[in-house]
Short mmCIF file of C-alpha atoms in Angstrom, two decimals:
data_model
loop_
_atom_site.label_atom_id
_atom_site.label_comp_id
_atom_site.label_asym_id
_atom_site.label_seq_id
_atom_site.Cartn_x
_atom_site.Cartn_y
_atom_site.Cartn_z
CA MET A 1 126.17 116.93 90.13
CA PHE A 2 125.33 120.50 91.04
CA ARG A 3 122.92 120.91 88.19
CA ARG A 4 121.20 117.72 89.19
CA LEU A 5 120.94 118.73 92.83
CA ALA A 6 119.52 122.07 91.78
CA ALA A 7 116.88 120.31 89.69
CA VAL A 8 116.05 117.98 92.55
CA THR A 9 115.77 120.91 94.96
CA GLY A 10 113.49 122.72 92.54
CA LEU A 11 111.23 119.70 92.28
CA TRP A 12 111.17 119.42 96.04
CA LEU A 13 110.20 123.07 96.51
CA ALA A 14 107.47 122.73 93.90
CA PHE A 15 105.95 119.78 95.70
CA THR A 16 106.30 121.37 99.11
CA ALA A 17 104.40 124.43 97.94
CA GLY A 18 101.69 122.26 96.40
CA SER A 19 101.34 120.00 99.38
CA ALA A 20 100.66 122.68 101.98
CA ALA A 21 97.32 123.33 100.30
CA ALA A 22 96.67 119.64 99.71
CA GLN A 23 97.04 118.79 103.39
CA ASP A 24 93.83 120.54 104.43
CA THR A 25 91.72 118.34 102.21
CA ASP A 26 93.76 115.20 102.75
CA ARG A 27 91.45 112.24 102.38
CA SER A 28 94.13 109.61 101.93
CA GLY A 29 94.00 106.63 104.18
CA LYS A 30 97.29 105.56 105.64
CA LEU A 31 99.47 106.94 108.37
CA LEU A 32 102.77 108.66 107.68
CA LEU A 33 105.59 106.45 106.37
CA THR A 34 103.41 103.32 106.38
CA GLY A 35 103.99 102.95 102.64
CA GLY A 36 107.74 103.04 103.08
CA VAL A 37 109.89 105.16 100.81
CA SER A 38 111.09 104.36 97.27
CA SER A 39 113.88 101.84 96.93
CA VAL A 40 116.48 102.20 94.17
CA GLU A 41 114.60 99.56 92.17
CA GLY A 42 111.38 101.53 92.39
CA ALA A 43 109.45 99.36 94.83
CA GLY A 44 108.14 100.75 98.08
CA GLY A 45 110.51 99.85 100.87
CA GLY A 46 113.70 101.12 102.32
CA GLY A 47 116.47 102.52 100.17
CA LEU A 48 118.04 99.24 99.12
CA ALA A 49 115.38 96.63 99.77
CA PRO A 50 111.71 96.28 98.92
CA TRP A 51 109.33 95.92 101.86
CA ALA A 52 105.97 94.17 102.08
CA LEU A 53 104.26 97.55 102.45
CA ILE A 54 102.33 98.86 99.45
CA THR A 55 103.62 102.25 98.36
CA GLY A 56 101.62 105.43 98.72
CA TYR A 57 98.91 106.35 101.15
CA GLY A 58 96.01 104.59 99.47
CA SER A 59 93.64 102.54 101.60
CA PRO A 60 91.05 100.07 100.27
CA GLY A 61 89.13 101.84 97.52
CA GLN A 62 91.97 104.25 96.86
CA VAL A 63 95.02 104.58 94.67
CA GLY A 64 98.31 105.98 95.94
CA ALA A 65 100.99 107.16 93.54
CA ASN A 66 104.41 108.64 93.88
CA VAL A 67 107.51 109.60 91.96
CA HIS A 68 111.04 109.43 93.26
CA ALA A 69 114.50 110.71 92.42
CA THR A 70 117.54 109.19 94.07
CA VAL A 71 121.24 109.91 93.84
CA VAL A 72 123.98 107.79 95.40
CA ASP A 73 127.24 109.66 95.13
CA LEU A 74 130.14 107.18 95.33
CA PRO A 75 133.90 107.79 95.15
CA ASP A 76 134.28 106.34 91.66
CA TYR A 77 130.71 106.24 90.32
CA GLN A 78 127.37 107.91 90.56
CA PHE A 79 124.22 105.81 90.83
CA ARG A 80 120.90 107.47 90.06
CA SER A 81 117.36 106.21 90.05
CA GLY A 82 114.12 107.87 89.05
CA GLY A 83 110.72 106.34 88.77
CA ILE A 84 107.05 106.10 89.50
CA ALA A 85 105.01 103.71 91.60
CA LEU A 86 101.31 103.04 92.03
CA GLY A 87 99.71 101.43 95.04
CA LEU A 88 96.28 100.04 94.24
CA GLN A 89 93.78 99.44 97.07
CA ASP A 90 96.70 98.88 99.46
CA ARG A 91 96.96 95.48 97.75
CA LEU A 92 98.94 95.71 94.52
CA GLU A 93 101.95 97.83 93.73
CA LEU A 94 103.22 98.54 90.23
CA SER A 95 106.48 100.37 89.75
CA TYR A 96 108.91 101.53 87.13
CA ALA A 97 112.43 102.81 87.72
CA ARG A 98 115.12 103.97 85.35
CA GLN A 99 118.51 103.35 86.91
CA THR A 100 121.63 105.09 85.69
CA PHE A 101 125.08 103.94 86.68
CA ASP A 102 127.45 106.67 85.64
CA THR A 103 131.10 105.63 85.58
CA GLY A 104 132.28 109.22 85.12
CA ALA A 105 136.08 109.48 84.99
CA THR A 106 136.29 105.85 86.13
CA GLY A 107 134.91 104.80 82.74
CA ALA A 108 138.22 105.70 81.12
CA SER A 109 140.18 103.52 83.60
CA LEU A 110 137.82 100.62 82.89
CA GLY A 111 138.41 101.04 79.18
CA LEU A 112 134.78 102.00 78.58
CA GLY A 113 135.40 105.65 77.94
CA GLN A 114 134.94 108.76 80.01
CA GLY A 115 131.40 109.15 81.32
CA PHE A 116 130.32 105.69 80.19
CA THR A 117 126.86 104.97 81.57
CA PHE A 118 124.86 101.81 82.14
CA ARG A 119 121.10 102.21 82.11
CA GLN A 120 118.61 99.75 83.42
CA ASP A 121 114.83 99.75 83.37
CA VAL A 122 113.12 97.97 86.23
CA LEU A 123 109.44 97.08 86.08
CA GLY A 124 108.11 95.86 89.38
CA ALA A 125 104.95 94.24 90.68
CA LYS A 126 104.23 93.45 94.28
CA LEU A 127 101.17 91.79 95.79
CA ARG A 128 100.27 91.88 99.46
CA VAL A 129 99.21 88.35 100.30
CA LEU A 130 98.94 88.24 104.07
CA GLY A 131 98.54 90.34 107.17
CA ASP A 132 98.74 94.03 107.89
CA ALA A 133 101.94 95.57 109.24
CA VAL A 134 100.11 98.48 110.86
CA TYR A 135 96.87 97.12 112.28
CA ASP A 136 97.87 93.62 113.37
CA GLN A 137 99.36 94.85 116.65
CA ASP A 138 97.69 92.08 118.63
CA ARG A 139 99.60 89.29 116.89
CA TRP A 140 103.16 88.61 115.81
CA THR A 141 102.37 87.81 112.17
CA PRO A 142 103.88 90.26 109.68
CA GLN A 143 102.52 91.70 106.47
CA VAL A 144 103.75 89.48 103.65
CA ALA A 145 104.06 90.36 99.98
CA ILE A 146 105.42 88.59 96.93
CA GLY A 147 107.01 90.48 94.10
CA ALA A 148 108.91 90.35 90.87
CA GLN A 149 111.21 92.81 89.13
CA TRP A 150 111.79 92.64 85.38
CA LYS A 151 115.12 94.27 84.59
CA SER A 152 116.59 95.24 81.27
CA ASN A 153 120.09 96.68 80.88
CA ASN A 154 121.11 98.73 77.83
CA GLN A 155 124.72 97.45 77.61
CA PRO A 156 124.62 93.81 76.42
CA GLY A 157 128.02 94.13 74.74
CA VAL A 158 129.89 95.29 77.82
CA ILE A 159 128.07 92.77 80.01
CA ALA A 160 129.14 89.92 77.72
CA ALA A 161 132.72 91.22 77.71
CA ILE A 162 132.97 91.14 81.53
CA GLY A 163 131.57 87.60 81.70
CA GLY A 164 127.89 88.33 82.25
CA ARG A 165 125.45 85.95 80.58
CA ASP A 166 122.39 88.15 80.01
CA HIS A 167 121.45 91.79 79.88
CA GLU A 168 117.90 91.01 81.04
CA GLY A 169 116.67 89.16 84.06
CA VAL A 170 113.89 88.74 86.57
CA ASP A 171 114.20 88.85 90.34
CA TYR A 172 111.53 87.22 92.53
CA TYR A 173 111.09 88.05 96.17
CA VAL A 174 109.05 87.48 99.29
CA ALA A 175 109.03 90.32 101.82
CA ALA A 176 107.74 90.34 105.38
CA THR A 177 107.28 93.59 107.27
CA LYS A 178 106.25 94.07 110.87
CA ILE A 179 105.67 97.37 112.61
CA LEU A 180 105.91 96.91 116.37
CA LEU A 181 104.00 100.03 117.35
CA ASP A 182 104.39 99.52 121.09
CA HIS A 183 108.16 99.64 120.55
CA SER A 184 108.00 102.20 117.69
CA VAL A 185 110.01 99.75 115.59
CA LEU A 186 109.79 98.59 111.98
CA LEU A 187 111.37 95.33 110.84
CA ASN A 188 111.60 93.87 107.36
CA GLY A 189 113.07 90.72 105.91
CA THR A 190 113.12 90.00 102.20
CA VAL A 191 114.33 86.87 100.44
CA ARG A 192 115.18 87.40 96.79
CA ALA A 193 115.89 84.87 94.09
CA THR A 194 118.20 86.56 91.62
CA ARG A 195 120.93 86.18 89.01
CA ALA A 196 121.67 89.90 88.97
CA ASN A 197 125.18 91.31 89.17
CA GLN A 198 125.22 94.57 91.14
CA GLY A 199 121.44 94.53 91.02
CA GLY A 200 121.55 93.99 87.24
CA LEU A 201 123.69 97.04 86.46
CA LEU A 202 126.39 94.56 85.40
CA GLY A 203 123.96 92.08 83.88
CA PHE A 204 122.67 88.69 84.95
CA GLY A 205 124.51 85.44 85.58
CA GLY A 206 128.20 85.11 84.96
CA ASP A 207 131.27 83.02 84.33
CA ARG A 208 131.51 81.99 87.98
CA ASN A 209 127.85 81.22 88.50
CA ASP A 210 124.87 81.38 86.18
CA ASP A 211 122.14 80.08 88.49
CA TYR A 212 119.58 81.83 90.60
CA SER A 213 120.66 82.18 94.21
CA LEU A 214 118.68 83.20 97.29
CA GLN A 215 119.74 86.45 98.89
CA PHE A 216 118.57 88.09 102.10
CA GLU A 217 117.72 91.73 102.61
CA GLY A 218 117.08 92.97 106.12
CA SER A 219 115.93 96.37 107.35
CA ALA A 220 115.33 97.65 110.85
CA GLY A 221 114.19 101.10 111.83
CA VAL A 222 113.00 103.07 114.83
CA LEU A 223 110.28 105.69 114.58
CA LEU A 224 111.62 108.67 116.51
CA ASN A 225 108.46 110.63 115.88
CA LYS A 226 105.59 110.29 113.44
CA ARG A 227 107.65 111.85 110.67
CA LEU A 228 111.09 110.36 111.20
CA LEU A 229 112.26 106.78 110.74
CA VAL A 230 115.96 106.00 111.26
CA GLY A 231 117.50 102.63 110.68
CA ALA A 232 119.83 100.35 108.82
CA GLU A 233 119.64 97.95 105.91
CA TYR A 234 121.74 95.05 104.76
CA ARG A 235 121.43 93.32 101.40
CA THR A 236 123.39 90.23 100.44
CA LYS A 237 124.26 89.78 96.77
CA PRO A 238 125.46 87.04 94.47
CA ASP A 239 129.06 86.98 93.24
CA ASN A 240 128.71 85.67 89.72
CA LEU A 241 131.46 87.48 87.84
CA GLY A 242 135.11 86.37 87.77
CA PHE A 243 136.63 89.74 86.89
CA ALA A 244 135.56 91.54 90.04
CA ARG A 245 134.36 90.58 93.48
CA GLU A 246 130.86 91.70 94.40
CA ASP A 247 130.09 92.81 97.96
CA ASP A 248 126.94 93.05 100.02
CA TRP A 249 125.25 96.42 100.32
CA LEU A 250 124.39 98.21 103.51
CA ASP A 251 123.18 101.60 104.59
CA LEU A 252 122.25 103.72 107.57
CA PHE A 253 119.20 105.82 106.74
CA ALA A 254 116.91 108.54 107.99
CA ALA A 255 113.55 108.88 106.24
CA TYR A 256 111.62 112.05 106.96
CA ALA A 257 108.01 112.60 105.95
CA VAL A 258 107.52 116.32 105.49
CA ASN A 259 103.86 115.41 105.00
CA LYS A 260 101.93 112.74 103.13
CA ASN A 261 102.98 114.25 99.83
CA LEU A 262 106.69 114.47 100.37
CA SER A 263 109.38 112.46 102.04
CA ILE A 264 113.12 112.78 102.00
CA THR A 265 115.56 109.99 102.70
CA ALA A 266 119.22 110.53 103.44
CA ALA A 267 121.55 107.62 103.97
CA TYR A 268 125.13 106.63 104.24
CA ALA A 269 125.44 103.76 101.79
CA ASP A 270 128.27 101.26 101.59
CA LEU A 271 128.04 99.43 98.27
CA GLY A 272 131.43 97.74 98.70
CA ASP A 273 133.63 96.96 95.71
CA ILE A 274 132.09 97.61 92.29
CA ALA A 275 133.81 96.45 89.08
CA THR A 276 137.28 96.33 90.72
CA PHE A 277 136.93 99.77 92.32
CA GLU A 278 137.02 99.28 96.07
CA ASP A 279 135.03 100.71 98.95
CA GLN A 280 132.22 102.52 97.21
CA ARG A 281 130.72 104.39 100.10
CA GLY A 282 128.83 107.62 99.92
CA LEU A 283 125.79 109.74 100.44
CA TYR A 284 122.41 108.46 99.36
CA LEU A 285 119.80 111.15 98.88
CA SER A 286 116.27 110.53 97.75
CA ILE A 287 113.09 112.51 97.52
CA GLN A 288 109.68 111.04 97.03
CA ALA A 289 106.59 112.99 96.12
CA GLY A 290 103.22 111.32 96.44
CA PHE A 291 99.72 112.06 95.23
CA MET B 1 59.11 113.48 159.12
CA ARG B 2 57.14 115.77 156.88
CA SER B 3 60.28 117.12 155.26
CA THR B 4 61.53 113.57 154.64
CA PHE B 5 58.25 112.77 152.92
CA ALA B 6 58.47 115.90 150.79
CA PHE B 7 62.01 115.04 149.84
CA THR B 8 61.08 111.49 148.92
CA LEU B 9 58.13 112.68 146.87
CA GLY B 10 60.34 115.24 145.15
CA ALA B 11 62.96 112.60 144.44
CA LEU B 12 60.32 110.28 143.00
CA LEU B 13 59.01 113.02 140.77
CA VAL B 14 62.50 113.78 139.58
CA LEU B 15 63.14 110.11 138.88
CA ALA B 16 59.86 109.75 137.04
CA SER B 17 60.68 112.58 134.68
CA PRO B 18 62.47 111.28 131.58
CA ALA B 19 64.87 114.26 131.45
CA PHE B 20 66.30 113.13 134.78
CA ALA B 21 66.28 109.43 134.11
CA GLN B 22 67.95 107.30 136.70
CA PRO B 23 71.52 106.40 135.74
CA THR B 24 71.83 102.84 134.51
CA PRO B 25 74.99 100.79 134.14
CA TRP B 26 74.87 101.39 130.38
CA ALA B 27 73.79 105.01 130.09
CA GLN B 28 74.02 108.28 132.01
CA PRO B 29 71.51 111.13 132.32
CA GLY B 30 71.74 113.50 129.42
CA GLU B 31 72.53 110.75 126.94
CA THR B 32 70.28 109.45 124.20
CA ALA B 33 68.36 106.35 125.27
CA ILE B 34 70.06 103.14 124.36
CA ASP B 35 69.04 99.49 124.48
CA PRO B 36 70.35 97.81 127.62
CA TYR B 37 73.41 95.62 127.34
CA ALA B 38 75.75 93.80 129.71
CA VAL B 39 78.41 96.18 131.01
CA ASP B 40 81.84 94.58 130.98
CA ASN B 41 85.42 95.90 130.80
CA ALA B 42 86.02 93.29 128.10
CA ASN B 43 83.89 95.51 125.82
CA ALA B 44 86.84 97.93 125.71
CA GLY B 45 88.43 95.60 123.18
CA ALA B 46 91.93 95.53 124.67
CA GLU B 47 93.68 94.38 127.80
CA PRO B 48 94.87 97.27 129.98
CA LEU B 49 98.57 98.13 130.13
CA ALA B 50 100.14 96.64 133.21
CA GLU B 51 102.53 99.44 134.16
CA GLY B 52 101.43 102.93 135.12
CA ALA B 53 104.10 104.96 133.32
CA VAL B 54 102.12 105.40 130.09
CA PHE B 55 98.98 106.48 131.95
CA GLU B 56 101.15 109.03 133.81
CA ALA B 57 102.57 110.25 130.49
CA PHE B 58 98.98 110.94 129.40
CA GLY B 59 98.43 113.07 132.48
CA GLY B 60 96.21 110.59 134.32
CA VAL B 61 92.42 110.78 134.32
CA GLU B 62 92.45 114.55 133.78
CA GLY B 63 94.90 114.32 130.90
CA VAL B 64 92.96 111.56 129.16
CA SER B 65 89.77 113.58 129.59
CA ARG B 66 91.29 116.65 127.96
CA ILE B 67 92.79 114.61 125.11
CA ILE B 68 89.47 112.90 124.33
CA ASP B 69 87.61 116.23 124.42
CA ASP B 70 90.19 117.61 122.00
CA LEU B 71 89.89 114.50 119.81
CA VAL B 72 86.10 114.85 119.60
CA ASP B 73 86.36 118.62 119.02
CA ARG B 74 88.76 118.01 116.13
CA SER B 75 86.69 115.21 114.67
CA VAL B 76 83.29 116.93 114.60
CA ILE B 77 84.72 119.70 112.40
CA ASP B 78 86.78 117.30 110.28
CA PRO B 79 85.20 117.05 106.81
CA ARG B 80 86.52 113.48 106.53
CA LEU B 81 84.50 112.42 109.57
CA GLU B 82 81.36 114.53 109.16
CA GLU B 83 79.14 111.65 108.14
CA ILE B 84 80.18 109.54 111.10
CA PHE B 85 79.99 112.20 113.80
CA LYS B 86 76.90 114.12 112.76
CA PRO B 87 74.34 111.60 114.08
CA THR B 88 76.44 110.62 117.09
CA ASP B 89 75.49 111.31 120.74
CA LEU B 90 78.61 113.28 121.59
CA VAL B 91 77.89 113.38 125.33
CA ARG B 92 77.92 109.62 125.45
CA LEU B 93 80.82 109.35 123.02
CA ARG B 94 83.05 111.60 125.13
CA ARG B 95 82.22 109.68 128.29
CA THR B 96 82.73 106.21 126.88
CA LEU B 97 85.88 107.14 124.97
CA LYS B 98 87.38 108.63 128.13
CA GLU B 99 86.49 105.48 130.04
CA GLN B 100 87.88 103.25 127.33
CA VAL B 101 91.23 105.01 126.96
CA CYS B 102 91.63 105.40 130.73
CA PHE B 103 90.89 101.69 131.17
CA ILE B 104 93.24 100.58 128.38
CA LEU B 105 96.07 102.73 129.72
CA GLY B 106 95.71 100.96 133.06
CA GLY B 107 94.01 103.88 134.79
CA PRO B 108 91.42 103.57 137.58
CA CYS B 109 88.42 103.48 135.26
CA ALA B 110 85.81 100.95 134.29
CA TYR B 111 84.57 100.81 130.71
CA THR B 112 80.80 100.87 130.55
CA GLY B 113 80.35 101.30 126.79
CA ARG B 114 79.42 98.72 124.22
CA ASP B 115 81.94 96.54 122.43
CA MET B 116 83.54 97.92 119.27
CA ALA B 117 81.54 95.78 116.85
CA SER B 118 78.12 96.75 118.35
CA SER B 119 78.97 100.42 118.81
CA HIS B 120 80.07 100.79 115.18
CA LYS B 121 77.43 98.55 113.64
CA ASP B 122 75.84 100.07 110.52
CA LEU B 123 77.95 103.24 110.72
CA GLY B 124 79.76 102.11 107.58
CA VAL B 125 83.15 103.29 108.81
CA THR B 126 85.88 103.08 106.17
CA THR B 127 89.59 102.44 106.66
CA ALA B 128 90.29 106.03 105.63
CA GLU B 129 87.87 107.29 108.31
CA PHE B 130 89.42 105.01 110.91
CA ASN B 131 92.83 106.43 110.03
CA ALA B 132 91.51 110.00 110.06
CA LEU B 133 90.36 109.49 113.64
CA VAL B 134 93.78 108.10 114.54
CA GLU B 135 95.37 111.19 113.00
CA ASN B 136 93.13 113.44 115.07
CA LEU B 137 94.05 111.43 118.15
CA GLN B 138 97.73 111.91 117.31
CA GLY B 139 97.08 115.63 116.97
CA ALA B 140 95.33 115.74 120.35
CA MET B 141 98.12 113.75 122.00
CA ASP B 142 100.75 116.02 120.44
CA ALA B 143 98.87 119.08 121.71
CA ALA B 144 98.81 117.56 125.19
CA GLY B 145 102.54 116.91 125.03
CA VAL B 146 102.29 113.11 125.25
CA PRO B 147 105.66 111.65 124.21
CA PHE B 148 105.62 109.81 120.85
CA ARG B 149 106.55 106.44 122.31
CA ALA B 150 103.74 106.66 124.87
CA GLN B 151 101.34 107.64 122.06
CA ASN B 152 102.31 104.50 120.17
CA ARG B 153 101.63 102.32 123.22
CA LEU B 154 98.01 103.45 123.00
CA LEU B 155 97.84 103.24 119.20
CA ALA B 156 99.15 99.67 119.39
CA LYS B 157 96.13 98.83 121.56
CA LEU B 158 93.67 100.61 119.27
CA ALA B 159 95.00 99.48 115.86
CA PRO B 160 93.66 95.90 116.02
CA MET B 161 90.14 97.29 116.65
CA LYS B 162 90.05 98.23 112.98
CA GLY B 163 88.64 94.78 112.22
CA ASP B 164 85.56 95.44 114.37
CA VAL B 165 85.18 99.13 113.50
CA VAL B 166 85.63 99.19 109.74
CA GLU B 167 82.76 97.78 107.72
CA ARG B 168 83.55 98.73 104.16
#
């Protein structure tokens, strides 16, 4: 943990130093935080849910790109995510995230072995189809995007053993984001069709249910100043596996844009019960560096 | 009688000279000549705020005036906005921007400028340039100590103008 935090801090300092010079010649289009931050699945959004916003600060004619590193430190597990995302013309977003679910000492209790780790690759695509969350302040219509996430987990054997049906799966979602500037408020609602267990970390489909189900992900935040967005998120999840109950996820977050090149998100995340281990609540810390 | 005549003659001479052109509803002395147009508050492109608190937070007419001067000062030296501001009549721009913001914030001002589509026609403003101006406005409002929430009340009025301002 400490080594990882040190690495993360080093990365952060490197980008901070670089960005001070970059700011003077900043030609990027969008306003601070209007691309969201990086969700654990790599898409631009909040911490747990993708938003309709296209990541990065690219405007039409421009490309925005960013990398992120996220750690969620839970009582019995550690969840990490690292990845890269491209926002093209403020229209299309392409993302990749490598998720690591480290069972640490808990792995031994689960019979998987000390330090057993699930890895999942998530490829994402998101297309803005309607509206503009920032400029459409004279109407109620939100910015709407559709997206898909292709997920592949590296532990098919374990997933089969716990009742999961597949180690690969695709989530589809529609996200609607509205920024109410005259109230300094951001709202997002996302509907996701998914078979994923714990986001796919425990595979797709299961002995209790193998079908796609529709889940809702809601985020609400208040802009306290142009750099700081604080809010909450709630994400419902399927409950496909018989061996362990799966809970909804929620978090309370603060996203801080140091500048257009760097943002830091800290959250208190409650991921509920995971694989029979109860009350997985802990600190979520993420940094995002953009270009 | 004689002095009245001299005064009238003097006034006529002054009025006849182009440098001291008579003020019109659409242009003031000292501004580049502009084709006449119908002056109308609707040209401001937004309905004024109903309550006075936000206008107060901006420091009233004086405050708005200082903020717009600061905005223009920042923008003329901003490399992102060079192309847009170089050929612009800054005297007129300052005046009409002050009128527009004062009017939109519910202040005691009339907007005498052109509508957003006509005034930005053929300037080729990009989204990035539109946003750069907003950033400079945020900077000017910060410098004037306008609270963030009050700033956003104005930005919410200006944001939808992007459709008329941005051409490419």
